[in-house]
Coordinates of C-alpha atoms and ligand atoms in Angstrom, one line a residue:
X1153 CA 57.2 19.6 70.0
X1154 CA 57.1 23.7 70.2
X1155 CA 56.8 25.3 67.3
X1156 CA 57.6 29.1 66.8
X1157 CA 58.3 29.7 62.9
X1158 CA 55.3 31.3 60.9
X1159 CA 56.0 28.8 58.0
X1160 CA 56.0 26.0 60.3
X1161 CA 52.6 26.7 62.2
X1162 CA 51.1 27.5 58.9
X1163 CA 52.3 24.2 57.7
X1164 CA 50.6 22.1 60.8
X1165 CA 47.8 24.4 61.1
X1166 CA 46.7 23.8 57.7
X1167 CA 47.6 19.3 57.7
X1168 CA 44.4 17.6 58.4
X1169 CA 46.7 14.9 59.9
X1170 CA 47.2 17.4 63.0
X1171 CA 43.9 17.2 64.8
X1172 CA 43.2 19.6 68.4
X1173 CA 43.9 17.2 71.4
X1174 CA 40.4 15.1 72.0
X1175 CA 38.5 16.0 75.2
X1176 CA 37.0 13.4 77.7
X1177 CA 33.5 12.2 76.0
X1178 CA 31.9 10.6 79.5
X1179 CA 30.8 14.5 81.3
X1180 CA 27.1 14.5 83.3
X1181 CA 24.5 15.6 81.1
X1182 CA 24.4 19.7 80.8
X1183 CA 28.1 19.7 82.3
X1184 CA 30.9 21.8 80.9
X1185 CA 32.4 18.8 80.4
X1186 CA 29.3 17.6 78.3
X1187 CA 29.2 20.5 76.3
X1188 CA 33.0 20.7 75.1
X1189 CA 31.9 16.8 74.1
X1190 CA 29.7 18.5 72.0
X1191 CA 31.3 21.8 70.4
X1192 CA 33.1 21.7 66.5
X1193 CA 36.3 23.1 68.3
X1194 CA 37.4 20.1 70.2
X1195 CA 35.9 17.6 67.3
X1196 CA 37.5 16.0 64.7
X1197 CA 36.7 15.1 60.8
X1198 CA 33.1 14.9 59.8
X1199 CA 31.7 15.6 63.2
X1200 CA 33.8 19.0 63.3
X1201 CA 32.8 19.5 59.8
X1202 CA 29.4 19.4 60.4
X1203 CA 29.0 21.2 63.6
X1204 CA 31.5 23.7 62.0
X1205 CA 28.8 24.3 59.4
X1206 CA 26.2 25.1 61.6
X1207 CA 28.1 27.7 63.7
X1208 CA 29.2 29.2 60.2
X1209 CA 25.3 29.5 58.7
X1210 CA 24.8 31.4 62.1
X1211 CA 27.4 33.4 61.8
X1212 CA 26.1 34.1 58.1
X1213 CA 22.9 35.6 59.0
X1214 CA 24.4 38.1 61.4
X1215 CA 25.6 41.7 60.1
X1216 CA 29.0 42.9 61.5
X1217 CA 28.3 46.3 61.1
X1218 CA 25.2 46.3 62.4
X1219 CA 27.0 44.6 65.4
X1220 CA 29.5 47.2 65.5
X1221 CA 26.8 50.0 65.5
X1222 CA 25.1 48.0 68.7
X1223 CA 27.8 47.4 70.6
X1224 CA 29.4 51.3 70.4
X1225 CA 25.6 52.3 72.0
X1226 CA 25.5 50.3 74.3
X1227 CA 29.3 51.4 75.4
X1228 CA 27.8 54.6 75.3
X1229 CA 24.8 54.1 77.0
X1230 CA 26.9 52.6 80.0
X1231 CA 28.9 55.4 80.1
X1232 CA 32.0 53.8 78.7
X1233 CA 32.2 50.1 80.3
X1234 CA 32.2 48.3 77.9
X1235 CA 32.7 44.6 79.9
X1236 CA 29.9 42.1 78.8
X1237 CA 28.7 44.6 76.0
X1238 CA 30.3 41.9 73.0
X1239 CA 28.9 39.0 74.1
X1240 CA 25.6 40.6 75.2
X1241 CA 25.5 42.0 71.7
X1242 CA 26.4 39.0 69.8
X1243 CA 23.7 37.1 72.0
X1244 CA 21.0 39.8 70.8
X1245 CA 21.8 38.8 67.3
X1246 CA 21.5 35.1 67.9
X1247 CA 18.6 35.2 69.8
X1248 CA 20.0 35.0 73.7
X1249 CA 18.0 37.2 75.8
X1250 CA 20.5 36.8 79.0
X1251 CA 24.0 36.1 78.3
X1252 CA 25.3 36.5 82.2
X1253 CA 26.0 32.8 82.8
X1254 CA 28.3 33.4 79.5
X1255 CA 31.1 34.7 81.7
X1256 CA 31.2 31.4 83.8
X1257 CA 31.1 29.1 81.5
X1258 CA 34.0 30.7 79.1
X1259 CA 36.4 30.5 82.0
X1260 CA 37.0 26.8 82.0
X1261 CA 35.9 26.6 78.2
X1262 CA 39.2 26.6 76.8
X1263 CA 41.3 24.6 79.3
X1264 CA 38.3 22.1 80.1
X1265 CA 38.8 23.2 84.2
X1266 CA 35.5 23.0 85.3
X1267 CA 33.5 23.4 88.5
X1268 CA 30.0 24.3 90.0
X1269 CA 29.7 27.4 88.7
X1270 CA 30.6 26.6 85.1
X1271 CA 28.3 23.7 84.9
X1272 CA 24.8 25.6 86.7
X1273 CA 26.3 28.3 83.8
X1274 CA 26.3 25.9 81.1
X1275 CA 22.7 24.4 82.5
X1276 CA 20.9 27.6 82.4
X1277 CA 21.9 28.8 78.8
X1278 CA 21.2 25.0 77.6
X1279 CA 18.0 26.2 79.1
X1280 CA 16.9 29.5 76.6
X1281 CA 19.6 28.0 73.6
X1282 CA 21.0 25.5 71.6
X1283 CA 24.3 24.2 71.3
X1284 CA 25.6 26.2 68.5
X1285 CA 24.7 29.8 70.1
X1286 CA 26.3 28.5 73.1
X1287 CA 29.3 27.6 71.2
X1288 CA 29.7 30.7 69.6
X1289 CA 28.8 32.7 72.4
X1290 CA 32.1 30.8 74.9
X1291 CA 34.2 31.1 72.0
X1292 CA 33.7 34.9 71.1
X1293 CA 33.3 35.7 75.0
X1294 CA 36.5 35.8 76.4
X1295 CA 39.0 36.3 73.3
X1296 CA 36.9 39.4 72.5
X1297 CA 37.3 40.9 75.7
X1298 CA 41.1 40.1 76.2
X1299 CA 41.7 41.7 72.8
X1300 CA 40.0 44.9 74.3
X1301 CA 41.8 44.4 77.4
X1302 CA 44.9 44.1 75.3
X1303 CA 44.4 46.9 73.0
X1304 CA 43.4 49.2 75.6
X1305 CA 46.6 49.3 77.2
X1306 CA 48.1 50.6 74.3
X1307 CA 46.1 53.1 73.0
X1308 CA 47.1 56.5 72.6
X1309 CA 45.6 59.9 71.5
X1310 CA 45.3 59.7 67.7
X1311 CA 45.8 55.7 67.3
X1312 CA 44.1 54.4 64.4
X1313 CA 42.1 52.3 66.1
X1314 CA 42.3 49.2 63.4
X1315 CA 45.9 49.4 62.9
X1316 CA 45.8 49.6 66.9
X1317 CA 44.1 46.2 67.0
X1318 CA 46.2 44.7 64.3
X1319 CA 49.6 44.9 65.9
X1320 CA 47.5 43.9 68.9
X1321 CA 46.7 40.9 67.2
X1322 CA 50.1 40.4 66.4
X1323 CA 52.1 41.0 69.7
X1324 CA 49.3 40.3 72.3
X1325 CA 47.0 38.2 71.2
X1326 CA 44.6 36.9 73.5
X1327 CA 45.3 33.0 72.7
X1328 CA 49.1 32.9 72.8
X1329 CA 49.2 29.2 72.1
X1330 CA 47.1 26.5 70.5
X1331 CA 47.4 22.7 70.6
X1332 CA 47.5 19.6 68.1
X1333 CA 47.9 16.2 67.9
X1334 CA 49.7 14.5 65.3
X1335 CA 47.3 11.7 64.3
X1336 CA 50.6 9.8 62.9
X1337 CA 52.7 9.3 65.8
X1338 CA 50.7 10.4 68.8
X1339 CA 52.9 13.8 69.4
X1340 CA 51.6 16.7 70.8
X1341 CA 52.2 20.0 69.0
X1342 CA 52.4 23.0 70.5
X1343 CA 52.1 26.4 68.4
X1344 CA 53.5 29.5 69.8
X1345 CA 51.4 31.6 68.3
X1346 CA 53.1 34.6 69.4
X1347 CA 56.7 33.8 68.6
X1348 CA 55.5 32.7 65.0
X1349 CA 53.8 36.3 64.8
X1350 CA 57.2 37.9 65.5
X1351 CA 58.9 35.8 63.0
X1352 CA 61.5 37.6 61.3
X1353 CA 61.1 35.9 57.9
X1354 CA 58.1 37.3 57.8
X1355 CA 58.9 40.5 59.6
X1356 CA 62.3 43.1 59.2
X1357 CA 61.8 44.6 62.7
X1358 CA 59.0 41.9 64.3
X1359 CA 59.4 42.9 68.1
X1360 CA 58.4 46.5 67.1
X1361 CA 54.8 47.6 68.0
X1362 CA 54.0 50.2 65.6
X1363 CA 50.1 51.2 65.5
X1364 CA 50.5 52.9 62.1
X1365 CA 51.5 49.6 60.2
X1366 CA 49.1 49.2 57.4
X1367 CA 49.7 45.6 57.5
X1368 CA 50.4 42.9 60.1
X1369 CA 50.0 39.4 59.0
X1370 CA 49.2 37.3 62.0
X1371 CA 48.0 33.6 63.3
X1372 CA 46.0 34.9 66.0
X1373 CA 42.7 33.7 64.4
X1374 CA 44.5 30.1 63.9
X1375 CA 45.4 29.0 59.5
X1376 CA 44.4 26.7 57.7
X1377 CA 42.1 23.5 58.1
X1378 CA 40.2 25.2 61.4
X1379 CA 40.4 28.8 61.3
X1380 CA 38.7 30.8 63.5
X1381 CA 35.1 32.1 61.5
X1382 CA 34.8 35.1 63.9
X1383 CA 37.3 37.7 62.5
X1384 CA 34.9 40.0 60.5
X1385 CA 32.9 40.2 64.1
X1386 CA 35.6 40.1 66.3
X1387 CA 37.2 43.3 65.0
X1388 CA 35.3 46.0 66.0
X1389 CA 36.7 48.6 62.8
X1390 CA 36.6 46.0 60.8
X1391 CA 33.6 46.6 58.6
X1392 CA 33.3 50.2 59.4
X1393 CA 31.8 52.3 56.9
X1394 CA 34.5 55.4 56.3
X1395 CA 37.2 53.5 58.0
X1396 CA 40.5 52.7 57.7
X1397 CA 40.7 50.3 55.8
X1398 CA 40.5 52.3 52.5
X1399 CA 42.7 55.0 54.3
X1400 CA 45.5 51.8 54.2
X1401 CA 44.8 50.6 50.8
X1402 CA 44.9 54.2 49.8
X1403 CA 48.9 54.2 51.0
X1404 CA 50.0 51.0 48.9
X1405 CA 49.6 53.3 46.3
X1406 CA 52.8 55.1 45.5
X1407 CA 53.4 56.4 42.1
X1408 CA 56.9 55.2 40.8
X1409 CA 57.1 52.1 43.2
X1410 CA 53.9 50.3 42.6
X1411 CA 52.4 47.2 44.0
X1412 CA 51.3 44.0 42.8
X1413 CA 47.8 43.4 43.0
X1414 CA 46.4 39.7 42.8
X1415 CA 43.2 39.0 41.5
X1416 CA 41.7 35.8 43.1
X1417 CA 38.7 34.4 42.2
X1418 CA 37.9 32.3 45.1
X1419 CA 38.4 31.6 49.1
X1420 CA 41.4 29.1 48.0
X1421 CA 43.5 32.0 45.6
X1422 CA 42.7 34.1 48.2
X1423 CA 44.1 32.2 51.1
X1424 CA 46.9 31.1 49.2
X1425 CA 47.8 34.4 47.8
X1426 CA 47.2 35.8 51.6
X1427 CA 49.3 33.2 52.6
X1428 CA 52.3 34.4 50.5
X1429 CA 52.4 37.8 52.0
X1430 CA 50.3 40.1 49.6
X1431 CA 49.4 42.8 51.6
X1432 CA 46.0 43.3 49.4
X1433 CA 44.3 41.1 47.0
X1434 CA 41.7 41.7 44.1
X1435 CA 38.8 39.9 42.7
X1436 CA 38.8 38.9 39.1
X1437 CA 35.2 39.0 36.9
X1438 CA 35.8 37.3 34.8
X1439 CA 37.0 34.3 37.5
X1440 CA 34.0 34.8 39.3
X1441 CA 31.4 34.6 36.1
X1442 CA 33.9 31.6 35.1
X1443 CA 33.3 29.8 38.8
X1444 CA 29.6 30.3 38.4
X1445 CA 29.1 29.8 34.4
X1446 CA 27.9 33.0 33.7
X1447 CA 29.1 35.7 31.2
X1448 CA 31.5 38.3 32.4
X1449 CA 31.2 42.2 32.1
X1450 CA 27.4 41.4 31.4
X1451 CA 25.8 42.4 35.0
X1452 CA 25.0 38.9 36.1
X1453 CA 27.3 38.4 38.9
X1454 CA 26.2 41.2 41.9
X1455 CA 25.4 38.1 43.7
X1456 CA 28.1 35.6 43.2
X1457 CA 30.6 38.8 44.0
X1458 CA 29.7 40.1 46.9
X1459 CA 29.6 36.2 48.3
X1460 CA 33.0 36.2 47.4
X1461 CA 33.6 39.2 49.2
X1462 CA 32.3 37.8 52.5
X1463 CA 34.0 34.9 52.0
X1464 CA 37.9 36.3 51.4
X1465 CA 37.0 39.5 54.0
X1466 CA 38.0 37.6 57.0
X1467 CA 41.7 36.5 55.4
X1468 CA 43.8 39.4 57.5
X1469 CA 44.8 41.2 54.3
X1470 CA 43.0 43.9 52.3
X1471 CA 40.3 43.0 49.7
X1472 CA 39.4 45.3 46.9
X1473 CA 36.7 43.8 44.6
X1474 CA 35.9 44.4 40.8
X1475 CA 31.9 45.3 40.7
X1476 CA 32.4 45.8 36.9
X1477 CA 30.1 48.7 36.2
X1478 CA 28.6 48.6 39.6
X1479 CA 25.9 45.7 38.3
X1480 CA 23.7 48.8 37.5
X1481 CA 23.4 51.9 35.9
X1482 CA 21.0 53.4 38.6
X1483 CA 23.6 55.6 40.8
X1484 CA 21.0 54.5 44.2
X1485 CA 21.7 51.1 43.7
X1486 CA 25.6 51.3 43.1
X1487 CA 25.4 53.3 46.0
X1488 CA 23.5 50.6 48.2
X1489 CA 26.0 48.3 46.8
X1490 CA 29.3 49.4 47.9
X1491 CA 28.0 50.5 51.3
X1492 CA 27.0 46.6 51.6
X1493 CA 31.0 45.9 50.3
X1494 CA 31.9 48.3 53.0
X1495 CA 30.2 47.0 55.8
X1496 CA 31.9 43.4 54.6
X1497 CA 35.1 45.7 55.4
X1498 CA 36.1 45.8 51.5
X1499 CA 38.7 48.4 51.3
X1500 CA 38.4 49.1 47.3
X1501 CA 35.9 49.0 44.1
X1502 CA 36.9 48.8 40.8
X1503 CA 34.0 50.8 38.6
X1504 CA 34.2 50.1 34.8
X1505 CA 32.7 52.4 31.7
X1506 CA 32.5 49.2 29.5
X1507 CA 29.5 47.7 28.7
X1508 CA 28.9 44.5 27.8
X1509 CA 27.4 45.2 24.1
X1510 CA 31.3 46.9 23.6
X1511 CA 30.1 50.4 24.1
X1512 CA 31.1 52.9 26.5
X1513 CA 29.0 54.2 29.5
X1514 CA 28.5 58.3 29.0
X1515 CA 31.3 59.9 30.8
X1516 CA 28.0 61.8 32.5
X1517 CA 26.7 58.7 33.6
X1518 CA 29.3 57.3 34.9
X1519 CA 30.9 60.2 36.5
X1520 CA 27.6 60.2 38.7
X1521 CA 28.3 56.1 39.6
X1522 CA 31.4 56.8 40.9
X1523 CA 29.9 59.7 42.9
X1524 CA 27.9 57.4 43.9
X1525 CA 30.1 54.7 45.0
X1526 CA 32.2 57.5 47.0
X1527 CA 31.3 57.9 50.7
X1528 CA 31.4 54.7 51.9
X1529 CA 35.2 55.2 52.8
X1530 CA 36.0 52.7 50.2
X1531 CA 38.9 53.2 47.5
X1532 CA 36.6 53.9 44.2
X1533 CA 39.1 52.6 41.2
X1534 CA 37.9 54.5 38.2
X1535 CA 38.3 52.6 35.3
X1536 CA 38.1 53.1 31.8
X1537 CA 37.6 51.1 28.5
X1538 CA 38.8 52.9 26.4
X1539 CA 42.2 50.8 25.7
X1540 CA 40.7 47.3 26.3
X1541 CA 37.5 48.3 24.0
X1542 CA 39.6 50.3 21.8
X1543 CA 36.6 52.7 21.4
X1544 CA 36.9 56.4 23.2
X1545 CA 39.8 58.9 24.0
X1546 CA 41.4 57.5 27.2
X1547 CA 42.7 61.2 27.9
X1548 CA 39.4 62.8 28.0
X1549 CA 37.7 60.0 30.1
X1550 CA 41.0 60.2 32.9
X1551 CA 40.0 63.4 33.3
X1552 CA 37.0 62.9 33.5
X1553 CA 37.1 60.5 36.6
X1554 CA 39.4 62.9 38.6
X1555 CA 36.7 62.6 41.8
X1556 CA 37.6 58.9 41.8
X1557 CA 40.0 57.6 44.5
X1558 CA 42.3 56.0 41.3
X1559 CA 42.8 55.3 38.0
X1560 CA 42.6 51.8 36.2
X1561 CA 43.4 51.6 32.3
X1562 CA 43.4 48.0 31.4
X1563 CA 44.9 46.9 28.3
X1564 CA 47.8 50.0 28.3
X1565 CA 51.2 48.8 28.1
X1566 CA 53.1 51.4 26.0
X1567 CA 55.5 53.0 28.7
X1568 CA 55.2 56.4 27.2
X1569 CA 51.9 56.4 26.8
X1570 CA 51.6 54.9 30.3
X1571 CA 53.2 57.9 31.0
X1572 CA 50.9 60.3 29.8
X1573 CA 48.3 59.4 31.4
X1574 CA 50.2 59.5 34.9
X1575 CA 50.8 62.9 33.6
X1576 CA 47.1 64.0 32.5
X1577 CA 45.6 63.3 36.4
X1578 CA 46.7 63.3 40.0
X1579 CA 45.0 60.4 41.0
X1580 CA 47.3 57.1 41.3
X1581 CA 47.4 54.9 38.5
X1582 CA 46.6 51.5 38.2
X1583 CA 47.0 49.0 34.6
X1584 CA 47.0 45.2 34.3
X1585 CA 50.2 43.4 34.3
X1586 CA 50.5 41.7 30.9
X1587 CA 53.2 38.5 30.5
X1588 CA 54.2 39.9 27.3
X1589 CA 54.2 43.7 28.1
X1590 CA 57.1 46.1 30.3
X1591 CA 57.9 44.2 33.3
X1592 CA 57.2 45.7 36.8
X1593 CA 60.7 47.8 36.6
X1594 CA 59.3 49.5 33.7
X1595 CA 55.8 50.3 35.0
X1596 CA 57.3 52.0 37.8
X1597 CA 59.5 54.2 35.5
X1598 CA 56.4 55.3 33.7
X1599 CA 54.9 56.5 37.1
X1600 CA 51.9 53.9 38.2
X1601 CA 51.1 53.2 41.6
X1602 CA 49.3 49.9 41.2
X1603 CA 49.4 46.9 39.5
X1604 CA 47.1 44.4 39.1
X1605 CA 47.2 40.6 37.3
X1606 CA 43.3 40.8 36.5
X1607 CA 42.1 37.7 35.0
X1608 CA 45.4 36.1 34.5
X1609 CA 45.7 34.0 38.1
X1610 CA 42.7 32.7 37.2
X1611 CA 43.7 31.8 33.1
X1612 CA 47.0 30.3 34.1
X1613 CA 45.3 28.1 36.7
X1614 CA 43.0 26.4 34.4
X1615 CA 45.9 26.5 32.0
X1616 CA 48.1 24.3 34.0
X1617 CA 44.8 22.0 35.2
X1618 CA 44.6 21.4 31.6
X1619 CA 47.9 20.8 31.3
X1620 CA 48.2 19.1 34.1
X1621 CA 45.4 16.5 32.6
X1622 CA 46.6 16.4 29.2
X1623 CA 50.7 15.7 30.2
X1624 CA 48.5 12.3 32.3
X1625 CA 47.7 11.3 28.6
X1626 CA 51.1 12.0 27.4
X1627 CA 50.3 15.3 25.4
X1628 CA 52.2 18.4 25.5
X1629 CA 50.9 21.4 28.1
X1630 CA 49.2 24.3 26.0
X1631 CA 50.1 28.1 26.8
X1632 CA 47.7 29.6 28.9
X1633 CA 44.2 30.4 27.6
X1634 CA 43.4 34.2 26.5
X1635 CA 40.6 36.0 27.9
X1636 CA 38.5 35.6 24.6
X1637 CA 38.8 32.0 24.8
X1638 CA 37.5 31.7 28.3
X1639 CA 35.1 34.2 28.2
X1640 CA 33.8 32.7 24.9
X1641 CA 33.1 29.7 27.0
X1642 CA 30.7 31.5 28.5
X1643 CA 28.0 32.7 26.5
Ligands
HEM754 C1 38.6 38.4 69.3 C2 39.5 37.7 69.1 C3 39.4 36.2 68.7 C4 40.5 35.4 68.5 C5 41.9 35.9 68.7 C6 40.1 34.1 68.1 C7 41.0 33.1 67.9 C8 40.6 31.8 67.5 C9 41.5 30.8 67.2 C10 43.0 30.8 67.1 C11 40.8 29.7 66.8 C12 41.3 28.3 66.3 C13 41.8 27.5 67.4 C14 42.5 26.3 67.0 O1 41.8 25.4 66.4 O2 43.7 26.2 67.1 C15 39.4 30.0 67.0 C16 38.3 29.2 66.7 C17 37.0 29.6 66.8 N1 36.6 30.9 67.0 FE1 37.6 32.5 67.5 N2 38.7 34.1 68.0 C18 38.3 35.4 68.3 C19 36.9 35.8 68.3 C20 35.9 35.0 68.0 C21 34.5 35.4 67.8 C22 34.0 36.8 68.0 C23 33.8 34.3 67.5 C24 32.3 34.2 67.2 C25 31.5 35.2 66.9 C26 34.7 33.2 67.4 C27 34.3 31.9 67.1 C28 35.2 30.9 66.9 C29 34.8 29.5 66.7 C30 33.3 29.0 66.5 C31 35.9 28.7 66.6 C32 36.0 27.2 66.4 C33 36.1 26.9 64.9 C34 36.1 25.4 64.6 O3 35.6 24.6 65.4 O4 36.4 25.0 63.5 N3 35.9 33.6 67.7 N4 39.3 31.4 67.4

């Protein structure tokens, strides 16, 4: 069966019951044949699970930026050619002195045609490595430089060079189909990878190349159950410090035609939300203090958050992440901490003045954190307080924060007085979508540019769990719980 609908390959890519098509088991010891016996890609269920693991831990410990920053002086030191300079790179950070057999060995990788030269290959770098760095290494070796090859051919003077691999990803990727078995009736599936990238449901004009989209949702790195783990490394901008990325986030924000903002609070409402065509997501606090049983708004998350942020970075759409007040009130260490988000390739912070005894930061004070959070080519969200503490004058403090990137004030719903604060700053505006308050028509009347669900995702969820679990004992489903009553679970 071929498959070319986005929906559809999402659907198989993401069944367990569809498994990639087994490879022979019986290869000579330190064959290529041997190896692909031995690799999470062609395995299935707890064996891929487990070798899958061990190539992800790996991954974990190496720095995309720092790979980024390797690989552009090495270019440079060749004088340009840039051939072999990913995989010798990505073998420097795993510990593989001499990556040159990695060539050989890639070539049959994928299609399992082997020969002479891809087995001695595969028997020398069995010689300085293990397994896992092998695996990595075949697998990042010769998608990496195809995408090159790919976007190379269509680059321009003045091309954005992420948007330039994006719609790269999309039109020319350098897997154009990918393989399953249906574990129910023995059928092979075959996903065209590229026809479900130009789907038109997902797309109004999907044939057209355009390298100034902002955002180009894609199967290239596979969905679902077996996703590729590479992404974050595999796209050269895609950590940069001063990048794009924020330069894209920055133009969702229109005023008078706003858009929605999802906060998840883990990799699954990420994915899903992904999934459903929202171009950016948030992070929620008090979802991620909730996940991890600790207060929210208190400081006591730095770590939990920027876990989160590694873990939703690689999903193809833009991530912007709530730091509530920058988990410090030393300007240095906000600083180091949104250069770490933007080396993830976080394209936004949201900064708070709250504090978590009720008060208000200093406008002084905080005016120098979001000075400090600037420069790292991330969006800095300014937000204030004032409504959702009901302490301060909101007026004075949205001035105050006019070096910020935006303007967040949770908690204000009042259309004209939404209004005046569109009116009191240039910056775009940002408030929380309440159930209850104007719907989205009416936020765009009063001039915001952005609006986000903030804890809500996260509140319904464990409302309908709950009453999910209460309808089993034949009890009626209670509304969704306020943020006092889950955040009271927390202290
Ligand atoms: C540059 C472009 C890349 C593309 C387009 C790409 C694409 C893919 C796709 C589509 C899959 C899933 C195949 C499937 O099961 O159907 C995959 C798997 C994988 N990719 Fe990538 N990849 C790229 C780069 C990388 C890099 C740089 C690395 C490592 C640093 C990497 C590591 C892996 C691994 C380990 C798997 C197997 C995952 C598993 O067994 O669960 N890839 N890749």
């Amino acid at each position: 069966m071929l498959i070319t609908r986005h929906a559809a390959a999402e659907a198989v890519l993401a069944d367990p019951r569809y498994v990639p098509p087994p490879v022979p088991q019986d290869g000579a010891e330190a064959t290529l044949a041997w190896l692909r016996a031995r690799v999470s890609r062609f395995s299935t269920g707890a064996t891929h699970a487990e070798r899958r693991r061990a190539l992800v831990a790996l991954l974990d410990g190496i720095d995309p930026a720092e790979l980024r920053v390797r690989a552009g002086a090495l270019t440079e030191r060749r004088n340009g050619d840039w051939r072999g300079v990913p995989t010798e790179v990505l073998g420097a950070a795993l510990g593989v002195a001499d990556t040159a057999p990695v060539a050989d060995a890639a070539a049959g990788y994928l299609s399992g045609e082997s020969g002479p030269a891809a087995d001695a290959a595969v028997a020398k770098l069995l010689a300085t490595t293990g397994i896992p760095e092998i695996t990595l290494l075949l697998q990042a070796h010769t998608a990496t430089e195809t995408l090159i090859e790919h976007a190379l051919r269509r680059l321009t003077l003045g091309t954005d060079a992420d948007a330039l691999l994006r719609e790269t990803l999309r039109h020319d990727p350098p897997l154009t189909v990918t393989r399953r078995i249906d574990t129910e009736t023995g059928d092979e599936v075959t996903i065209d990878l590229v026809a479900a990238n130009r789907d038109p449901d997902v797309f109004p004009d999907p044939e057209r190349f355009d390298p100034h989209r902002a955002h180009s949702p894609h199967l290239t790195f596979g969905h679902g159950v077996r996703p590729c783990p590479g992404p974050p490394r595999a796209r050269p901008g895609g950590g940069r410090p001063g990048g794009t990325a924020a330069v894209n986030f920055r133009d969702l924000h229109r005023p008078g035609d706003p858009f929605l903002l999802p906060n998840a609070w883990d990799y699954g409402s990420a994915a899903l939300l992904a999934a459903h065509g929202f171009p950016a997501i948030g992070t929620t606090s008090l979802g991620v203090s909730a996940v991890h049983g600790k207060p929210d708004a208190a400081g006591a998350t730095k770590a939990e958050t920027i876990g989160l942020a590694k873990t939703i970075s690689g999903l193809g759409v833009m991530v912007t992440v709530d730091i509530e007040g920058g988990f410090s009130d030393d300007p240095g260490e906000v600083s180091d901490l949104v250069a770490t988000l933007a080396a993830i390739g976080v394209a936004g912070v949201n900064l708070e003045d709250g504090r978590p005894d009720g008060t208000l930061r200093p406008i002084e004070l905080h005016q120098r954190i979001i000075e400090a959070a600037k420069g790292h080519g991330v969006f800095v969200n300014a937000r204030t307080d004032t409504c959702w503490l009901k302490t301060g004058d909101t007026l004075e403090r949205v001035r105050a924060y006019g070096h910020a990137d935006g303007i967040f004030v949770p908690g204000l719903s009042d259309p004209a007085a939404i209004a005046e604060v569109v009116a009191a700053t240039p910056l775009p505006v940002n408030v929380l979508y309440q159930p209850d308050g104007p719907p989205l028509a009416r936020l765009a009347e009063a001039g915001v540019a952005r609006v986000s669900t903030g804890s809500l995702l996260y509140r319904a969820a464990l409302g309908a769990a709950l009453g999910t679990a209460l309808g089993v004992r034949g009890e009626p489903a209670p509304p969704i719980p306020t943020y006092q009553e889950i955040a009271a679970t927390l202290r």
